[in-house]
mmCIF file of C-alpha atoms in Angstrom:
data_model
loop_
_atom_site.group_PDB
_atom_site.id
_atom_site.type_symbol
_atom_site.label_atom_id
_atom_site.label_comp_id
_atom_site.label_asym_id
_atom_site.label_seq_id
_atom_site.Cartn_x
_atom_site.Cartn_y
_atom_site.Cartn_z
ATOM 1 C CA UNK A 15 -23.926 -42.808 11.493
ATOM 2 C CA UNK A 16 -21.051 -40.933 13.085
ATOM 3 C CA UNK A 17 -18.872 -40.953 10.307
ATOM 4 C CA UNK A 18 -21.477 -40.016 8.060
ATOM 5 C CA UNK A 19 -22.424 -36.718 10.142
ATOM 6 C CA UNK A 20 -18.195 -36.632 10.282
ATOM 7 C CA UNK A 21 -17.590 -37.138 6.633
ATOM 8 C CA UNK A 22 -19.950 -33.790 5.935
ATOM 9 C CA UNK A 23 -18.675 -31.675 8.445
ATOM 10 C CA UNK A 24 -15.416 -32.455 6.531
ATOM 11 C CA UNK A 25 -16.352 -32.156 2.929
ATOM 12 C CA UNK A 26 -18.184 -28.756 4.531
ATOM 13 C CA UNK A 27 -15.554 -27.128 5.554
ATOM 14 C CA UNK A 28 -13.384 -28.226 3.121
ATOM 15 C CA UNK A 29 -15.469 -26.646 0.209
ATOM 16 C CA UNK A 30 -15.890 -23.357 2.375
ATOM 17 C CA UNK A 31 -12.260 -23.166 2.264
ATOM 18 C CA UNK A 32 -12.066 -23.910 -1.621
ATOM 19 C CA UNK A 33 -14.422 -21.449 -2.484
ATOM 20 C CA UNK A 34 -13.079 -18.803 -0.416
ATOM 21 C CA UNK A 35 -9.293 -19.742 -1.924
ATOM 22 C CA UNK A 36 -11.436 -19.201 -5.093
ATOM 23 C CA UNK A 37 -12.336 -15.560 -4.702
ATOM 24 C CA UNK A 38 -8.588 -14.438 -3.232
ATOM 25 C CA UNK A 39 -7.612 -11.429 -4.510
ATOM 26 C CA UNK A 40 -3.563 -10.546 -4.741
ATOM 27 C CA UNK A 41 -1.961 -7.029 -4.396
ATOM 28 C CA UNK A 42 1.573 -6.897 -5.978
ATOM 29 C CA UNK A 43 3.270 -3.629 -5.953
ATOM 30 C CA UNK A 44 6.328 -2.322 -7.770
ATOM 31 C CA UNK A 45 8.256 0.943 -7.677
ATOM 32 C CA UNK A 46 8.345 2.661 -11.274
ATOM 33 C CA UNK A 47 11.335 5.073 -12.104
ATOM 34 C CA UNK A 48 9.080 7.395 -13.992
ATOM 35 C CA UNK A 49 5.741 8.793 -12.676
ATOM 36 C CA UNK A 50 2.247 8.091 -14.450
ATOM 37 C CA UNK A 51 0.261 11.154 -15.386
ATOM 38 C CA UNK A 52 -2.689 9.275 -13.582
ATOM 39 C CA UNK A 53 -1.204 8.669 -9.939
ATOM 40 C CA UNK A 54 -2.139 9.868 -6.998
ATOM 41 C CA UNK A 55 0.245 12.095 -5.359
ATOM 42 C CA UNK A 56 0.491 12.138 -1.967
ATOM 43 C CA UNK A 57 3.096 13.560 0.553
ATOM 44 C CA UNK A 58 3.933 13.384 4.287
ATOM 45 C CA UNK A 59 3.757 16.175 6.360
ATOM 46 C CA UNK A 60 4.472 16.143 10.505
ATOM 47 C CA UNK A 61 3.307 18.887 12.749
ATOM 48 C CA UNK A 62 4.705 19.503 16.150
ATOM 49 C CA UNK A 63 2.512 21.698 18.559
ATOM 50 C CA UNK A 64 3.870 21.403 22.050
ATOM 51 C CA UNK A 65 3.962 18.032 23.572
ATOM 52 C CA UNK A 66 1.548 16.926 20.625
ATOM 53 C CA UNK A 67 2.768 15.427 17.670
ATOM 54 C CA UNK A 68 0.557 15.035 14.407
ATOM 55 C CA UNK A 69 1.455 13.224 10.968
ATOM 56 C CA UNK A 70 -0.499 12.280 7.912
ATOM 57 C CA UNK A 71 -0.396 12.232 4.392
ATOM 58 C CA UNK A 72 -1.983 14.752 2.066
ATOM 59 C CA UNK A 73 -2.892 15.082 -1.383
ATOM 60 C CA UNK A 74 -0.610 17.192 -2.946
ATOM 61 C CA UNK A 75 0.354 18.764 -6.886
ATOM 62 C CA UNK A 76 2.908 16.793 -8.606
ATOM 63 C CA UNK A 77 3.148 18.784 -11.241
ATOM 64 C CA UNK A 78 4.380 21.602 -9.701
ATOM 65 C CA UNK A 79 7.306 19.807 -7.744
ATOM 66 C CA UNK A 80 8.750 17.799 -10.773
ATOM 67 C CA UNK A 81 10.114 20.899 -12.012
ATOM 68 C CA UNK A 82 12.189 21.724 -9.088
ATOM 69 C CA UNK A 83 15.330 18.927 -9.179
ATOM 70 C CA UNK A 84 16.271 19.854 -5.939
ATOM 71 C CA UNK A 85 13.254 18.947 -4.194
ATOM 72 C CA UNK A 86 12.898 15.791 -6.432
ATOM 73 C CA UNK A 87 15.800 14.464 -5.386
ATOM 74 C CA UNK A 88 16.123 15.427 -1.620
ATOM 75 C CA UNK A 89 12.367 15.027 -0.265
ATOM 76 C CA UNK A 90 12.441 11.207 -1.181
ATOM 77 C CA UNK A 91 10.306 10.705 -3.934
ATOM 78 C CA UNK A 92 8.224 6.801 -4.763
ATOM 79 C CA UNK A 93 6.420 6.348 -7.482
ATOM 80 C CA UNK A 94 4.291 3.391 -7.127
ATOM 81 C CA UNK A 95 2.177 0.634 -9.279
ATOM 82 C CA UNK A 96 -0.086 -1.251 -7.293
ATOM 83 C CA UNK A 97 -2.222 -3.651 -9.255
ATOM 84 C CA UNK A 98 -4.949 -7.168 -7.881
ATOM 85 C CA UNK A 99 -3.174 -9.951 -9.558
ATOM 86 C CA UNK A 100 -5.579 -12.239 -8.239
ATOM 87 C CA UNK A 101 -8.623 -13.553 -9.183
ATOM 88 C CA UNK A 102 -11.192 -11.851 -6.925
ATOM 89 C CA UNK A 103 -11.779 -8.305 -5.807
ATOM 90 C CA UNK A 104 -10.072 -6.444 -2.886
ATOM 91 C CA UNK A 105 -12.744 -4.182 -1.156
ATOM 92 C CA UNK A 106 -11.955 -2.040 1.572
ATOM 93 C CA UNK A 107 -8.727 -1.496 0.599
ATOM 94 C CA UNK A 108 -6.303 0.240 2.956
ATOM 95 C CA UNK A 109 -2.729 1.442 2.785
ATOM 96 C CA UNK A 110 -0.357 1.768 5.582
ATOM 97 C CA UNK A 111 3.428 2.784 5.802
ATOM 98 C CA UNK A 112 4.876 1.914 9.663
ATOM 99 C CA UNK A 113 7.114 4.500 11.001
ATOM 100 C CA UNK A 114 4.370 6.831 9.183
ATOM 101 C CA UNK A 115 0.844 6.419 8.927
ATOM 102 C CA UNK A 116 -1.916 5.828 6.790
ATOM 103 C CA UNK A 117 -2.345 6.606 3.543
ATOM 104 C CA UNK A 118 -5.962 7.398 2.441
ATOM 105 C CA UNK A 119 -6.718 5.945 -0.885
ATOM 106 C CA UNK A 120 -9.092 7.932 -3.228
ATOM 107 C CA UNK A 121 -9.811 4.026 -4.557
ATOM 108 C CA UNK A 122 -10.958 1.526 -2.259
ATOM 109 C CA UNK A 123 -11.986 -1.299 -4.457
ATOM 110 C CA UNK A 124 -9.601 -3.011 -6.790
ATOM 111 C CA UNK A 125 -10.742 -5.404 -9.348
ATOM 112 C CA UNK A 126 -9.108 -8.083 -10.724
ATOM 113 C CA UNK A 127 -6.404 -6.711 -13.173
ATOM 114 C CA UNK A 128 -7.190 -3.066 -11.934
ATOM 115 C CA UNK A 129 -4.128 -1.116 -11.025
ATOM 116 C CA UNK A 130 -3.582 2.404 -9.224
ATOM 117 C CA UNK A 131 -0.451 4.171 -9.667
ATOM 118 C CA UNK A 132 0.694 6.341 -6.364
ATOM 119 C CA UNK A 133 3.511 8.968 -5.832
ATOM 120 C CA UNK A 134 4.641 9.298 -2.075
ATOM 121 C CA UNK A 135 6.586 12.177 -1.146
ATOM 122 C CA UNK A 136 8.433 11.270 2.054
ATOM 123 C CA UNK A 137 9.365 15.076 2.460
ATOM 124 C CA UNK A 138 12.926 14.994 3.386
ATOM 125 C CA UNK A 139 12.495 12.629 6.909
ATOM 126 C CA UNK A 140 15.746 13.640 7.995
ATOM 127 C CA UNK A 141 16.476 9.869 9.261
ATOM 128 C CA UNK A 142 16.853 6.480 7.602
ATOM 129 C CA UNK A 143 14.394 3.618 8.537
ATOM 130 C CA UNK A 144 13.594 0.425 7.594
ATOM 131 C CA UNK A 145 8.990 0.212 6.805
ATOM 132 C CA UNK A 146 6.818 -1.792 5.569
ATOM 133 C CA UNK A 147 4.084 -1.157 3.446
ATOM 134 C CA UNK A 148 0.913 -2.885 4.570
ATOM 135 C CA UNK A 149 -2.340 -3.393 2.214
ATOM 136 C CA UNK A 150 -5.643 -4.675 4.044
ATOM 137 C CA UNK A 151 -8.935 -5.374 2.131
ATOM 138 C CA UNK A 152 -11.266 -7.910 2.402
ATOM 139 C CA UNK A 153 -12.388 -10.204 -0.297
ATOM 140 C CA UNK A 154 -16.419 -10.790 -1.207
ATOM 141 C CA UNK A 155 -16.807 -13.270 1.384
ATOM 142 C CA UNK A 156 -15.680 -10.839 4.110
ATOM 143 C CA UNK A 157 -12.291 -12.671 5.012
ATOM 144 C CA UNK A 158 -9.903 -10.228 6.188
ATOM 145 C CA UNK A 159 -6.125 -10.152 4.850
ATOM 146 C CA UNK A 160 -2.862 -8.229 4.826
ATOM 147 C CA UNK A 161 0.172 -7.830 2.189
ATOM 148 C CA UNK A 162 3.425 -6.745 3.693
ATOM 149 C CA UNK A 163 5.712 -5.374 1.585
ATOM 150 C CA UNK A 164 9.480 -4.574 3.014
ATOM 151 C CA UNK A 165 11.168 -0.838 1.920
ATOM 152 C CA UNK A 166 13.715 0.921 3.213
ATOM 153 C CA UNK A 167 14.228 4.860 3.829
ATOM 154 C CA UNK A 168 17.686 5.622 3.580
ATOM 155 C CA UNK A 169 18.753 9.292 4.159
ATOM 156 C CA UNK A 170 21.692 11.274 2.971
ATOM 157 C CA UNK A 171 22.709 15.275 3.621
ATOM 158 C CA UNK A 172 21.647 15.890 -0.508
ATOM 159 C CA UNK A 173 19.053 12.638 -1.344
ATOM 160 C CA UNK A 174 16.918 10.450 -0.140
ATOM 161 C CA UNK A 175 16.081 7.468 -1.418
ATOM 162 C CA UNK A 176 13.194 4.943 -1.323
ATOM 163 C CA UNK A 177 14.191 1.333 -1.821
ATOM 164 C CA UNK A 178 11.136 -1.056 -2.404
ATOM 165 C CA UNK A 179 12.026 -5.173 -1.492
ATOM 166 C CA UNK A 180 9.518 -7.916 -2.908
#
């Protein structure tokens, strides 16, 4: 009778496990060398007042920086293509960049096969750093993940320039 009640318990969890496997959604991001007229732009901006430090990133126009090559190339400019690869939905999608902060997504909620294209303007850092790009959702049973994907920063008197590792 023991190994009956055992032998459940096992095929129990064992199918809770299968069917949450079954509903895993997938974020895979890659950096694009030519913005999309449909990304979000978005660029970082730090504010010192006194012993207070704040940092975020904002919404900003694209369309008016692409025309000034200067800017383009020395703020440190990413354009972005995140798209779910996998077969179940990513809700409560977040994005985070370490040695920044987060970035608020107009899109929480990516479908399978949905994609979101991003521009970050890293505003001229004045500093190289190594980052990673974190994604955290949940899938529609409510388990919790995180993607970490490795970049680097790397600063120069004229550029900057974004390098994205998968």
């Amino acid at each position: 009778m023991i190994s009956v009640l055992l032998t459940i318990a096992f095929t129990k969890m064992s199918n809770k496990k299968a069917l949450g496997a079954s509903v895993l959604p997938y974020i895979s991001i890659e950096k694009e060398k030519e913005p999309v007229e449909s990304a979000y732009a978005f660029e970082y901006f730090k504010v010192k007042e006194g012993k207070y430090d704040f940092s975020a990133w904002k919404p900003f126009d694209f369309v008016i920086m692409k025309n000034d090559k200067i800017k383009m190339v020395r703020n440190g400019i990413a354009y972005l293509h995140i798209k779910n690869i996998g077969i179940g939905p990513a809700i409560h999608l977040r994005m985070k960049i370490e040695n920044f902060t987060e970035v608020y997504l107009p899109i929480d909620y990516l479908k399978p096969g949905d994609e979101m294209h991003i521009i970050l303007n890293f505003n001229n850092p004045n500093q190289s750093c190594q980052t990673d790009i974190l994604f955290e959702y949940e899938t529609i049973r409510g388990d919790k993940h995180t993607q970490r994907f490795h970049a680097n920063i790397t600063w120069h008197l004229d550029r900057t320039n974004f390098t994205l590792f998968g």
